XYZ file of C-alpha atoms in Angstrom:
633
model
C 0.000 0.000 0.000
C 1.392 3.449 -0.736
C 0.764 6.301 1.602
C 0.590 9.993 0.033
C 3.655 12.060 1.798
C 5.176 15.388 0.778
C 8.502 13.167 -0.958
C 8.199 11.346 -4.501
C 7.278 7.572 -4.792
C 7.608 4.974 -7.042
C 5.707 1.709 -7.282
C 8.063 -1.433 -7.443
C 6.005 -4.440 -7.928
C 3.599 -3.539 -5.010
C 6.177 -1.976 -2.556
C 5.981 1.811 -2.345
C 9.493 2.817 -2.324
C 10.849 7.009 -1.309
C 13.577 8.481 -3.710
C 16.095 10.536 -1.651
C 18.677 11.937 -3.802
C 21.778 9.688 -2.763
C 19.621 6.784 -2.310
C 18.462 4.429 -4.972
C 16.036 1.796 -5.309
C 17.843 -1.614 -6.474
C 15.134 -4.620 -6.665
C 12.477 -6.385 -5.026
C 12.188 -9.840 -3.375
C 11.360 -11.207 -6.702
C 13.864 -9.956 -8.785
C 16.839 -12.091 -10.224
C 20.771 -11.203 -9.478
C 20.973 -11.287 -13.265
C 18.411 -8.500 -13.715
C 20.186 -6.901 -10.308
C 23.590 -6.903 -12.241
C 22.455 -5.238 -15.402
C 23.891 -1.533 -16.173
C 21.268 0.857 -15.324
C 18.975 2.143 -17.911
C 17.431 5.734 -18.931
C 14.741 5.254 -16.174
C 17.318 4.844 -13.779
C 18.925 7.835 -14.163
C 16.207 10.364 -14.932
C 14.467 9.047 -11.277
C 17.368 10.335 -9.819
C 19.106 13.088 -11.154
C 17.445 16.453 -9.536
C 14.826 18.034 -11.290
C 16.516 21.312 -11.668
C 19.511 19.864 -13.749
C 16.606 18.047 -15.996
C 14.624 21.556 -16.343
C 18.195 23.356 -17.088
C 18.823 20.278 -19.868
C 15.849 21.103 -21.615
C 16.318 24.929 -21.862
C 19.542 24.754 -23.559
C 16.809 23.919 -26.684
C 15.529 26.957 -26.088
C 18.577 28.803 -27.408
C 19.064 26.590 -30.527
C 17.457 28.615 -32.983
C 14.897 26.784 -35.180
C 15.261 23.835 -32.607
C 12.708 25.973 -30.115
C 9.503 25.354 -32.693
C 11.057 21.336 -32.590
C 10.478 21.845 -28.962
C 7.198 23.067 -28.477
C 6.056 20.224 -30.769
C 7.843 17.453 -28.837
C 6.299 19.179 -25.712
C 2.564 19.311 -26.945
C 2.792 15.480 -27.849
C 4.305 14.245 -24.353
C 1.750 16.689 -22.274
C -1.090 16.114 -24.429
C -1.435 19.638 -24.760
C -3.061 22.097 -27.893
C -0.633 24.892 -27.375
C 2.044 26.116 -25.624
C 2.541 29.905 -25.332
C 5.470 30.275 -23.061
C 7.925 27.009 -23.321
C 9.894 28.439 -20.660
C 8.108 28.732 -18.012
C 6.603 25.388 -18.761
C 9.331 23.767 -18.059
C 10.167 25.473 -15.121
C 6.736 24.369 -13.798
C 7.367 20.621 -15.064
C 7.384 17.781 -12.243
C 9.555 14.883 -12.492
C 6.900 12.881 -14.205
C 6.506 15.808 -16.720
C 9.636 16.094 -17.592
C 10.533 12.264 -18.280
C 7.830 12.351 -20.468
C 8.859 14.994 -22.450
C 12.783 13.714 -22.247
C 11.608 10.829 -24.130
C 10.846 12.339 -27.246
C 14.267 14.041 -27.249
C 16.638 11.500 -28.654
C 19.408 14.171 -28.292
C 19.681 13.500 -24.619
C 20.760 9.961 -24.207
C 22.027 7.661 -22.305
C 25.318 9.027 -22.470
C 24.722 12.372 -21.579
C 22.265 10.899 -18.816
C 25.435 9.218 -17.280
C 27.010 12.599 -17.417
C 24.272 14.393 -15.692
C 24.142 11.813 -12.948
C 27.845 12.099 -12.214
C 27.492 15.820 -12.005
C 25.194 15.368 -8.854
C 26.704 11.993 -7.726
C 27.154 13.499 -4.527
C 23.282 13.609 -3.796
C 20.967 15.659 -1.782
C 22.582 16.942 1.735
C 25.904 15.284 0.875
C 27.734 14.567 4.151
C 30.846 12.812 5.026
C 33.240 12.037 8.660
C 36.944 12.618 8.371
C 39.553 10.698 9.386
C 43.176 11.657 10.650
C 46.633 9.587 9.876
C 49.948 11.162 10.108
C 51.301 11.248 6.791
C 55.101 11.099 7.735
C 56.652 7.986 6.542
C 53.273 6.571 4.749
C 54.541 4.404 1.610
C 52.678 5.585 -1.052
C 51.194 3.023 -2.976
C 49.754 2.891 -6.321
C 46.098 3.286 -6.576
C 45.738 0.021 -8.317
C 47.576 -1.514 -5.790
C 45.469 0.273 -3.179
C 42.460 -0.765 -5.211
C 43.256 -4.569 -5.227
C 43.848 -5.061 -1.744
C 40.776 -2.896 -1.108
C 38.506 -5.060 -3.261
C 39.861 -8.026 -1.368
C 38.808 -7.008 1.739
C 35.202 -5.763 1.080
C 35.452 -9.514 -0.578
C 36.191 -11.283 2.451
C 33.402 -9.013 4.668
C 30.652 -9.826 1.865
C 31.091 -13.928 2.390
C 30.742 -13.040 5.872
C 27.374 -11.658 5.782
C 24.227 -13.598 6.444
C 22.551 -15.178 3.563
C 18.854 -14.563 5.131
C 17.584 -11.164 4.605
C 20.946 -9.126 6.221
C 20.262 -5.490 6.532
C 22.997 -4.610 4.409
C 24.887 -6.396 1.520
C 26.591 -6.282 -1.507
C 29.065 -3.786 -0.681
C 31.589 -2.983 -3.887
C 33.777 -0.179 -4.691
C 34.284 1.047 -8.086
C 37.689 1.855 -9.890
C 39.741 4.096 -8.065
C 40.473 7.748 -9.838
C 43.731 10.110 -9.025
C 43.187 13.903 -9.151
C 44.938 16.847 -8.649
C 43.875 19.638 -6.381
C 45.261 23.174 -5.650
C 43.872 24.465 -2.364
C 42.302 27.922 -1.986
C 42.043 29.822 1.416
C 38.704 31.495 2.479
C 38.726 35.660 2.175
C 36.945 37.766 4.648
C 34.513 38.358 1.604
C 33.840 34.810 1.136
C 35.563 34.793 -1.834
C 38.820 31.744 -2.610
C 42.036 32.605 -2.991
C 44.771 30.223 -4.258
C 47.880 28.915 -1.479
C 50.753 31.272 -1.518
C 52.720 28.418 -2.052
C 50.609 27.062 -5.458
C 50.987 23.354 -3.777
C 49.058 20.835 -6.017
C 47.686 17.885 -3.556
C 46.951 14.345 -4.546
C 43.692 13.054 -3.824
C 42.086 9.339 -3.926
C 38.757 9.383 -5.329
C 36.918 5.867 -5.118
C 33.001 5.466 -5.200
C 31.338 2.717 -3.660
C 27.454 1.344 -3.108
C 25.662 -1.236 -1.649
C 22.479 -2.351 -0.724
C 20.597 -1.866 2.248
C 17.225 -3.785 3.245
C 13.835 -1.696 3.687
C 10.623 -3.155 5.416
C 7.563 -1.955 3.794
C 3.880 -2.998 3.440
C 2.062 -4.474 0.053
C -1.234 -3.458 -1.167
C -2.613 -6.288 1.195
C -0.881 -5.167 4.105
C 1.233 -7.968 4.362
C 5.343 -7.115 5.272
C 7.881 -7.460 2.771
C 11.030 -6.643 2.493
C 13.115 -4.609 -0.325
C 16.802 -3.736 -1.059
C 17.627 -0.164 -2.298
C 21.172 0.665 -3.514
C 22.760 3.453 -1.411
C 25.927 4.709 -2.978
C 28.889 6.901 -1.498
C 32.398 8.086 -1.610
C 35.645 8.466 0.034
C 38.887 9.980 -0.464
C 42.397 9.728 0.319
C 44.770 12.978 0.966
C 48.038 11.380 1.597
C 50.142 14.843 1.624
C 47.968 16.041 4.429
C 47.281 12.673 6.362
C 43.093 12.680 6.170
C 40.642 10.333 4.736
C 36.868 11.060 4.067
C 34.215 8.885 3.905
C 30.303 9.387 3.395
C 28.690 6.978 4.608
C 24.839 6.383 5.487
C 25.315 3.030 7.422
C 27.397 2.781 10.532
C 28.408 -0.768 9.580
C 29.459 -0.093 6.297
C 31.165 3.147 7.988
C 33.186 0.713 10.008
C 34.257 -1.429 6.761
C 35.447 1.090 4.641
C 37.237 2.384 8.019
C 39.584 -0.901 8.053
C 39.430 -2.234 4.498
C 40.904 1.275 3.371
C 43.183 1.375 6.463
C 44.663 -2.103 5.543
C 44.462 -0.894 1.434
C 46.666 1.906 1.927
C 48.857 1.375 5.038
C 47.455 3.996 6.944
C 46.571 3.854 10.702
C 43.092 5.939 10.734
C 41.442 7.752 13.511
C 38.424 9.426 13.637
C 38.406 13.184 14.368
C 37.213 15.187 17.054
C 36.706 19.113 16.749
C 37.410 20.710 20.039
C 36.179 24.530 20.714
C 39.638 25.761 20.620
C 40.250 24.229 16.869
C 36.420 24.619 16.021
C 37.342 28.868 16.854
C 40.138 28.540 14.844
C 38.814 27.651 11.660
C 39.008 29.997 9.248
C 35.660 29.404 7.484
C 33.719 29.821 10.594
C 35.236 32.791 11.539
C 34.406 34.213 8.163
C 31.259 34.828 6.695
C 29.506 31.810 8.592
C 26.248 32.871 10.692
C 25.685 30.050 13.999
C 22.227 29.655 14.208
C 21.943 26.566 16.554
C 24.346 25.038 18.834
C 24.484 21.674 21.269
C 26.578 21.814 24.817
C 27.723 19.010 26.321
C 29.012 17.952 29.531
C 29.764 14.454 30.235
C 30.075 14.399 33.886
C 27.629 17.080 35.351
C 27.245 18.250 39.114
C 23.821 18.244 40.419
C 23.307 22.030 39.926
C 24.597 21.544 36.047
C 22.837 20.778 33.100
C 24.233 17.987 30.814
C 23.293 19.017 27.319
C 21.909 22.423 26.291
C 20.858 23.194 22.792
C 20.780 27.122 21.174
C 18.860 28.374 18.420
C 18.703 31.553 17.289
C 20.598 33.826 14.436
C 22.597 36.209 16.541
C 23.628 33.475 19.327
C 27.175 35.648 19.929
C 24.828 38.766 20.287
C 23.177 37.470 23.273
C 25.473 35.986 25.586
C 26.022 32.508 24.083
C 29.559 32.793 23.807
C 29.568 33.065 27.787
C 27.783 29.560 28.082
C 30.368 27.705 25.289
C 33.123 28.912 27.603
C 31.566 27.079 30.365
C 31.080 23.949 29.081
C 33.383 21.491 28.020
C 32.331 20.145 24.342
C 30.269 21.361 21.816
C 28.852 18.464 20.360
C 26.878 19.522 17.094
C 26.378 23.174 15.485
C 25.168 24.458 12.249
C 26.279 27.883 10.158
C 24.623 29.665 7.466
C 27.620 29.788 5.141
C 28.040 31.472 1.280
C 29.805 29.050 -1.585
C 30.944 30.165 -4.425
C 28.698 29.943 -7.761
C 25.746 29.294 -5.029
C 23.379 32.818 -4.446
C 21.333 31.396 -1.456
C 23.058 30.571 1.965
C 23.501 27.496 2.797
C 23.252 25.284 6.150
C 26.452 23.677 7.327
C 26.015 20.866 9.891
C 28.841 20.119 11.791
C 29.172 16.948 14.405
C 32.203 17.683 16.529
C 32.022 14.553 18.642
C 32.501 12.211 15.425
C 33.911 14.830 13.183
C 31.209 14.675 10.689
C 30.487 17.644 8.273
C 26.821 17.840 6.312
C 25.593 20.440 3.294
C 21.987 21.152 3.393
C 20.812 20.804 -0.557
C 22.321 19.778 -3.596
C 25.432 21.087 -5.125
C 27.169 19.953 -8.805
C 30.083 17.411 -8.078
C 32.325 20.448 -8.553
C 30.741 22.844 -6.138
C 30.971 19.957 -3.655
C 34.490 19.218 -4.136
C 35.870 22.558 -4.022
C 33.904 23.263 -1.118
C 34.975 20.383 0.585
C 38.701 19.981 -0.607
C 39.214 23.513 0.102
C 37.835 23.363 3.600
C 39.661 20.351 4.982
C 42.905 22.223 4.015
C 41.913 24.375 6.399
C 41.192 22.473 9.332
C 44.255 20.351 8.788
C 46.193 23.635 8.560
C 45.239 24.581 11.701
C 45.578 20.953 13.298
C 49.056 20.978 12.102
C 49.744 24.441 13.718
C 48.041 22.843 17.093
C 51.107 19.948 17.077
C 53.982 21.909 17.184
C 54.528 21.619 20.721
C 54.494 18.231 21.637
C 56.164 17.308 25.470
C 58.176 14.668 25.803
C 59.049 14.746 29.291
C 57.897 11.964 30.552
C 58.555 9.481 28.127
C 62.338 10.292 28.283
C 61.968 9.120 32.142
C 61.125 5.542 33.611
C 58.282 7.305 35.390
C 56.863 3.363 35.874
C 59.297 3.285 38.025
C 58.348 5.575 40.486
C 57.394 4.859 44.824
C 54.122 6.603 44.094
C 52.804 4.067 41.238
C 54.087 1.056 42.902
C 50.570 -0.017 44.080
C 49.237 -0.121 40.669
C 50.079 -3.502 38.042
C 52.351 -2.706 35.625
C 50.173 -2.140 32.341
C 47.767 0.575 34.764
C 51.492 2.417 35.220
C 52.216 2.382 31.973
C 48.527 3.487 31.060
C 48.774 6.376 34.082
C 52.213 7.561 32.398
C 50.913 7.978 28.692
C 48.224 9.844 29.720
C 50.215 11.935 32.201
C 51.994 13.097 29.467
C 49.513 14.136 27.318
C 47.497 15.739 29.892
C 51.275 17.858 29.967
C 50.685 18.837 26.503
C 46.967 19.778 27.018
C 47.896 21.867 29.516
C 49.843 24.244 27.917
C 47.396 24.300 24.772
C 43.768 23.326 26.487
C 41.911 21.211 24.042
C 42.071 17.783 23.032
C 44.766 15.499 22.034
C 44.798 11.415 20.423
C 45.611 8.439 21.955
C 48.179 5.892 21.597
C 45.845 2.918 22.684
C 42.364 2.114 21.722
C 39.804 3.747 24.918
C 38.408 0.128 25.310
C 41.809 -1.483 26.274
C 42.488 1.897 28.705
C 38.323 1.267 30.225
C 39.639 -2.356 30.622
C 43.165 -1.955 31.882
C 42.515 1.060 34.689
C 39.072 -0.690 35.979
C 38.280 0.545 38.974
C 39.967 4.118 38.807
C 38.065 5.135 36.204
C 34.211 5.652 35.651
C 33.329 4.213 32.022
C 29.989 5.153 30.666
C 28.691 5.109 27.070
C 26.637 7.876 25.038
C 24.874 5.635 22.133
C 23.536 6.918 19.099
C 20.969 4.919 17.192
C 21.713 3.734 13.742
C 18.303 4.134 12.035
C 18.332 7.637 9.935
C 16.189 10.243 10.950
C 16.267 8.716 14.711
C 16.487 11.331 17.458
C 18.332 8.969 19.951
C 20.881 10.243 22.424
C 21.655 8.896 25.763
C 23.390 6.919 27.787
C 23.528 2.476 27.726
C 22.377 1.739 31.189
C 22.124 -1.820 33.705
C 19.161 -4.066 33.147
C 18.902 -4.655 36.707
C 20.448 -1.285 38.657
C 19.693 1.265 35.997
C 23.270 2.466 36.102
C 24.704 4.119 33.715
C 28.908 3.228 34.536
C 30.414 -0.216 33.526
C 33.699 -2.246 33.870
C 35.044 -3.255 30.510
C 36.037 -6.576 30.453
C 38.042 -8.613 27.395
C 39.084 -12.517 27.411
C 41.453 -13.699 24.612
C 39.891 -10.926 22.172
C 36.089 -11.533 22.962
C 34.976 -8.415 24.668
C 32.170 -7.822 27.564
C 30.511 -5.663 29.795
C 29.491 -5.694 33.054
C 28.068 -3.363 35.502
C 30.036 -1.804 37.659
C 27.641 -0.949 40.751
C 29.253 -4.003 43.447
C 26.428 -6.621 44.449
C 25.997 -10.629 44.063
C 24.234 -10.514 41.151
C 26.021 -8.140 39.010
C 25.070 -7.752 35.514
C 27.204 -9.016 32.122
C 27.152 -10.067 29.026
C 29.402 -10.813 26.101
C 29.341 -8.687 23.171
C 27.725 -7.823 20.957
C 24.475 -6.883 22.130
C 21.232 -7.091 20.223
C 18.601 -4.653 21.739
C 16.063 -2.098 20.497
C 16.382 1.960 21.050
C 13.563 3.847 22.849
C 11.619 4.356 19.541
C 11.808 0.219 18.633
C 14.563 0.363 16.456
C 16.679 -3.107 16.110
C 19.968 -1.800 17.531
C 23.292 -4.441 17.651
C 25.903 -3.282 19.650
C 29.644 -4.376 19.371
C 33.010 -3.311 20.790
C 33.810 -1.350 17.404
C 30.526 0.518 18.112
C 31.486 1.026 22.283
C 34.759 2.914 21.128
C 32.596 5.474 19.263
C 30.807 5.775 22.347
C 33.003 5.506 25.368
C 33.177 8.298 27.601
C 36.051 7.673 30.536
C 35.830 9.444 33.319
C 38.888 9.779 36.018
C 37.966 8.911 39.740
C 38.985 10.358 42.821
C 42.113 7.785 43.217
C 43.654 8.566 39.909
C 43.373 12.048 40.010
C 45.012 11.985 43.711
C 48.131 9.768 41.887
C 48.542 12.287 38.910
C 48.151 15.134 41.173
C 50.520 13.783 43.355
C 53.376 12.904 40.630
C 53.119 16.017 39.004
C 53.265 18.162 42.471
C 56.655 16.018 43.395
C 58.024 15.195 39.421
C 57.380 17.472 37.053
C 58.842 20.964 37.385
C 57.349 24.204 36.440
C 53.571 22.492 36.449
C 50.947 22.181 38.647
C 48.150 19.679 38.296
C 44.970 19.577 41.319
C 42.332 17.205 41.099
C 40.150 19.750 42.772
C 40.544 22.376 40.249
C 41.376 20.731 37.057
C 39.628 17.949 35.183
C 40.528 15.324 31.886
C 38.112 12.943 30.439
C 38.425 10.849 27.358
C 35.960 10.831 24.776
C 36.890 7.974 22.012
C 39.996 8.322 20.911
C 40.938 11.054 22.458
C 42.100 13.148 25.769
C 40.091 16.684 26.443
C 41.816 18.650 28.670
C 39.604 21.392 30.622
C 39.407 23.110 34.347
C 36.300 22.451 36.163
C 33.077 24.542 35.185
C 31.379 27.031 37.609
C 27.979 26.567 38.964
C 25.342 27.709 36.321
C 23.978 30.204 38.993
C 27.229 31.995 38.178
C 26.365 32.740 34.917
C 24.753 35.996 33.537
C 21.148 36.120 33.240
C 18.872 38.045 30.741
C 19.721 36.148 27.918
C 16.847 36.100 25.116
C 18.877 33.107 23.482
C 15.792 30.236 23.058
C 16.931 26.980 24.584
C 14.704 24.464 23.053
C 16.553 21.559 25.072
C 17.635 21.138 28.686
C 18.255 17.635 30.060
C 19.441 17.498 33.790
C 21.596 14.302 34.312
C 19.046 12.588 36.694
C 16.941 12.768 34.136
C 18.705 11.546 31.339
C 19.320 8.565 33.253
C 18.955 6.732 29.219
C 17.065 6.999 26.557
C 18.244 4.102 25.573
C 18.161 1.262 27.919
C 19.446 -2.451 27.707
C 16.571 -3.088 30.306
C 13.710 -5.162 31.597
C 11.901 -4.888 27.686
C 14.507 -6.621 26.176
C 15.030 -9.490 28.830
C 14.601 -11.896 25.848
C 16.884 -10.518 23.638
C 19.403 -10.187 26.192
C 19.031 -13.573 27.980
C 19.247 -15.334 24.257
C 22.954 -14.492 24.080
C 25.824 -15.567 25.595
C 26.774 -13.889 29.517
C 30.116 -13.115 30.543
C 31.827 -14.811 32.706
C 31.491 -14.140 36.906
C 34.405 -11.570 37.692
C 36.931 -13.426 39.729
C 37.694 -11.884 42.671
C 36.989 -8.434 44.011
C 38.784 -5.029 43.364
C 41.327 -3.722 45.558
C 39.177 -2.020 47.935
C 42.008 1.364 47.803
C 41.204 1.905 43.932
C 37.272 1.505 44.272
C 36.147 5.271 42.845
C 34.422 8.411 43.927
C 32.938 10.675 41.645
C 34.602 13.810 41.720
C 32.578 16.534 43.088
């Protein structure tokens, strides 16, 4: 059955089916992999290249002399029409349907030029990707057919691993890899690009990929069936910078493309977090962009503190809100009303600190998109690079594992406490955020009981509001102990009682709003938050008070956490009745931490998911009863 709805549908044998720019319907239940793997046809591409570059296709007919009159005919016979006074603005009124009509009795604009077309919006509606940091010092650079190969190998291996029965997504290839060159240009105060002083050409990795991704819909009789739609994306490779960016609309494809293209091209890949200090540093937010709407976050609250705070409103640094980003730690999300060249309306840039991710509201040509794009990343990795000029290496050039004050601690938790003590060195003298060594899972598992390990999950289902924190089935807690076994990895609650809570990942549970939602360890490193307790931050005070000269470090005044794969760095925040009043700023969101206890739960509803999988192993023995935490007030 197919519902009316504001988008455009096609019927595909019985399933109604939404077209969404980037996304594209692939085949029903029925269809046969031979009909899957045929190239597509004209109907293909003129059900999903925008509407505007099919109007603008047909106007260039307009200008063609005696091909005009041709025109009008060709457009009376497809719209059934007697006359047609003004051709123009007919086809600036034409809807998709319209217009494929009248297409088809233009044999000028084939298949050929339809290809063309479709490659000049490949990018798709609201094109968004995540970015990805290496350091490009001593990569081998390897040719892109060679990166190709080993790339295709891997996506082989993960497609024989997925489930023959209905998986929710499948088929995952990548096309042929291209190599192009591109000459960053630097944002004016106008808005306007202007080339590098030093005319540096880059080298950038193009490669294209889709696969197909199952939808549940309902048939004309109501009965459930289930559909596969081909979702396609991109990536690139900057090797003379050190960054990778993938779009991706899957978080399990996300992850794939993340290793296979890690493994492809010898690079060791982290994701990126924007901090406030580098997010006020960037040279095209500072210019020309308008903040309209903002998200705080604070991961570890006091009761008098909110935990997440959204802003919306145009002039947010004209009333005040520049006061409130000061006093919180992260800013997880914001979005600017920014200018790009060629483009006369503003546009909306989304930006997802937390996970790095930047989104384009609308569609832009494949060029507009690239320069955009290319052009801003040299940015932001200009001013990374200027961030990491200052690294300490104090402590590692001392045995500081070594040390009277660390001797109750096992050796890997001194060796943990050390490489953290020294980047906490470096965030001190330029307050921000700085990237781990070690993955946060194996630091959650190795530190245990002096740390406070909570997760903030995001559902996977697009369009899903989710935020929150994973909590206990049985306490409601929201802190666990990270536990791992010869590679298999667990979790188990870390409130202290007979029956403690665990299980063995991954998970399989459902989100507030019903949505199937499988957790594993890859997804628990996007989503670990570690928090210090009151013993370690006694121990670091303590080393740095008697060790390090010419710093100071107090547990009661100063404050780390670590938030995926990296370190942030920031004194504690003053009580919110501190702050000024009389802002008109509308805050459409205020969540108090009691109250976001979770939105998503692995609790009581889910008992038979949960109890169908395999539980961790009792913890042997208890904790050392010196390094059970506190919270830090």
């Amino acid at each position: 059955m197919c519902l009316e709805s504001d988008v455009n549908f096609i019927q595909v044998k019985g399933a109604c089916v939404e077209l969404r720019g980037e996304i594209f319907v692939s085949r029903t239940e029925s269809q046969s992999e031979e009909e899957m793997n045929k190239k597509p046809n004209k109907a293909f591409y003129l059900n999903h290249i925008p509407v505007l570059a099919l109007r603008a296709e047909l106007l260039t007919f307009l200008d063609k002399g005696r091909m005009e009159n041709s025109m009008v005919s060709r457009m009376k016979q497809a719209l059934g029409r007697r006359a047609i006074s003004n051709p123009q603005k007919t086809i600036e009124r034409l809807n998709r349907e319209e217009l494929v009509r009248v297409i088809g009795k233009c044999p000028e604009i084939d298949r050929k030029k339809l290809v063309d077309l479709f490659e000049e919006y490949r990018y798709g509606t609201n094109p968004s990707f995540f970015i990805y940091l290496f350091k490009p010092e001593g990569v081998e650079r390897k040719k892109a057919k060679d990166i190709q190969a080993t790339l295709r190998e891997k996506i082989a291996d993960y497609n024989q691993s997925v489930p023959k029965k209905l998986p929710r997504v499948k088929k995952l290839e990548v096309e042929d890899l291209i190599v192009f060159q591109h000459q960053p240009k630097a944002e004016g105060e106008t808005g306007d690009e202007k080339e590098s002083k030093d005319g540096t050409m880059l080298e950038i990795i193009e490669g294209t990929y889709h696969f197909q991704k199952r939808v549940e819909l309902i048939d004309d009789h109501e009965n459930p069936i289930s559909i596969y739609e081909t979702v396609y994306g991109f990536f690139w490779i900057n090797r003379d910078q050190g960054y990778v960016v993938i779009q991706a609309h899957d978080r399990s494809i996300l992850h794939i493309l993340d290793d296979a293209i890690s493994e492809a091209a010898g690079l060791h890949m982290v994701s990126l977090t924007i901090t406030k200090e580098l997010k006020n540093a960037l040279p095209f937010l500072l210019t020309g962009a308008v903040c309209c709407s903002s998200k705080l976050h604070d991961p570890n609250p006091g009761p008098d503190r909110f935990q997440q705070v959204s802003f919306t409103d145009d002039h947010l640094y004209d009333k005040d809100y520049n006061h409130w980003e000061q006093e919180y730690p992260e800013v997880s999300s914001a979005r600017y009303k920014i200018k790009i060249k060629g483009i006369e309306k503003s546009r909306i840039l989304t930006i997802g600190f937390d996970y790095g991710e930047m989104s384009l509201a609308g569609k832009l040509t494949a060029s507009q998109f690239r320069d955009w794009a290319l052009n801003r990343l040299s940015e932001l990795i200009g001013k990374i690079s200027d961030f990491a000029k200052e690294p300490s290496r104090y402590i590692k050039t001392r045995k500081f594992t070594t040390i009277r004050e660390l001797s109750g601690y096992t050796a890997i938790q001194r060796e943990v406490i050390t490489n953290l003590l020294a980047l906490l060195l470096d965030l001190k003298k330029k307050p921000g955020s700085g990237m781990l060594e070690r993955s946060p899972l194996e630091i959650a598992r190795d530190l245990r009981d002096l740390v406070h390990v909570q997760f903030r999950v995001v559902c996977r289902n697009e369009g899903c509001t989710l935020d929150g924190y994973l909590t206990c089935p049985i306490c409601k807690g929201k802190f666990f102990h990270v536990l791992e076994d010869h590679g298999m990895w667990s979790l188990a609650c870390a409130n202290d009682r007979e029956d403690n809570w665990s299980v063995l990942l991954p998970i399989e549970t459902k989100c507030e709003q019903e949505h199937d939602l499988e957790i594993s360890a890859r997804d628990l490193e996007d989503w670990i938050e570690i928090l210090p307790g009151r013993v370690l931050l006694d121990a670091i005070s303590d080393v740095v008070r008697k060790y390090i000269p010419k710093v100071e470090f107090s547990g009661d005044v100063e404050y780390f956490m670590i938030h995926r794969h990296f370190m942030i760095y920031y004194e504690k925040p003053v009580k919110l009745s501190s702050l000024k009043s009389g802002t008109r700023t509308i805050i459409y969101k205020i969540q108090a931490r009691d109250v976001i206890n979770s939105i998503i739960a692995v609790g009581e509803g889910n008992q038979a998911i949960l109890s169908a999988g395999q539980v961790a192993p009792p913890k042997r023995g208890k904790s050392r009863k010196q390094l059970s935490p506190s919270m830090p007030t």
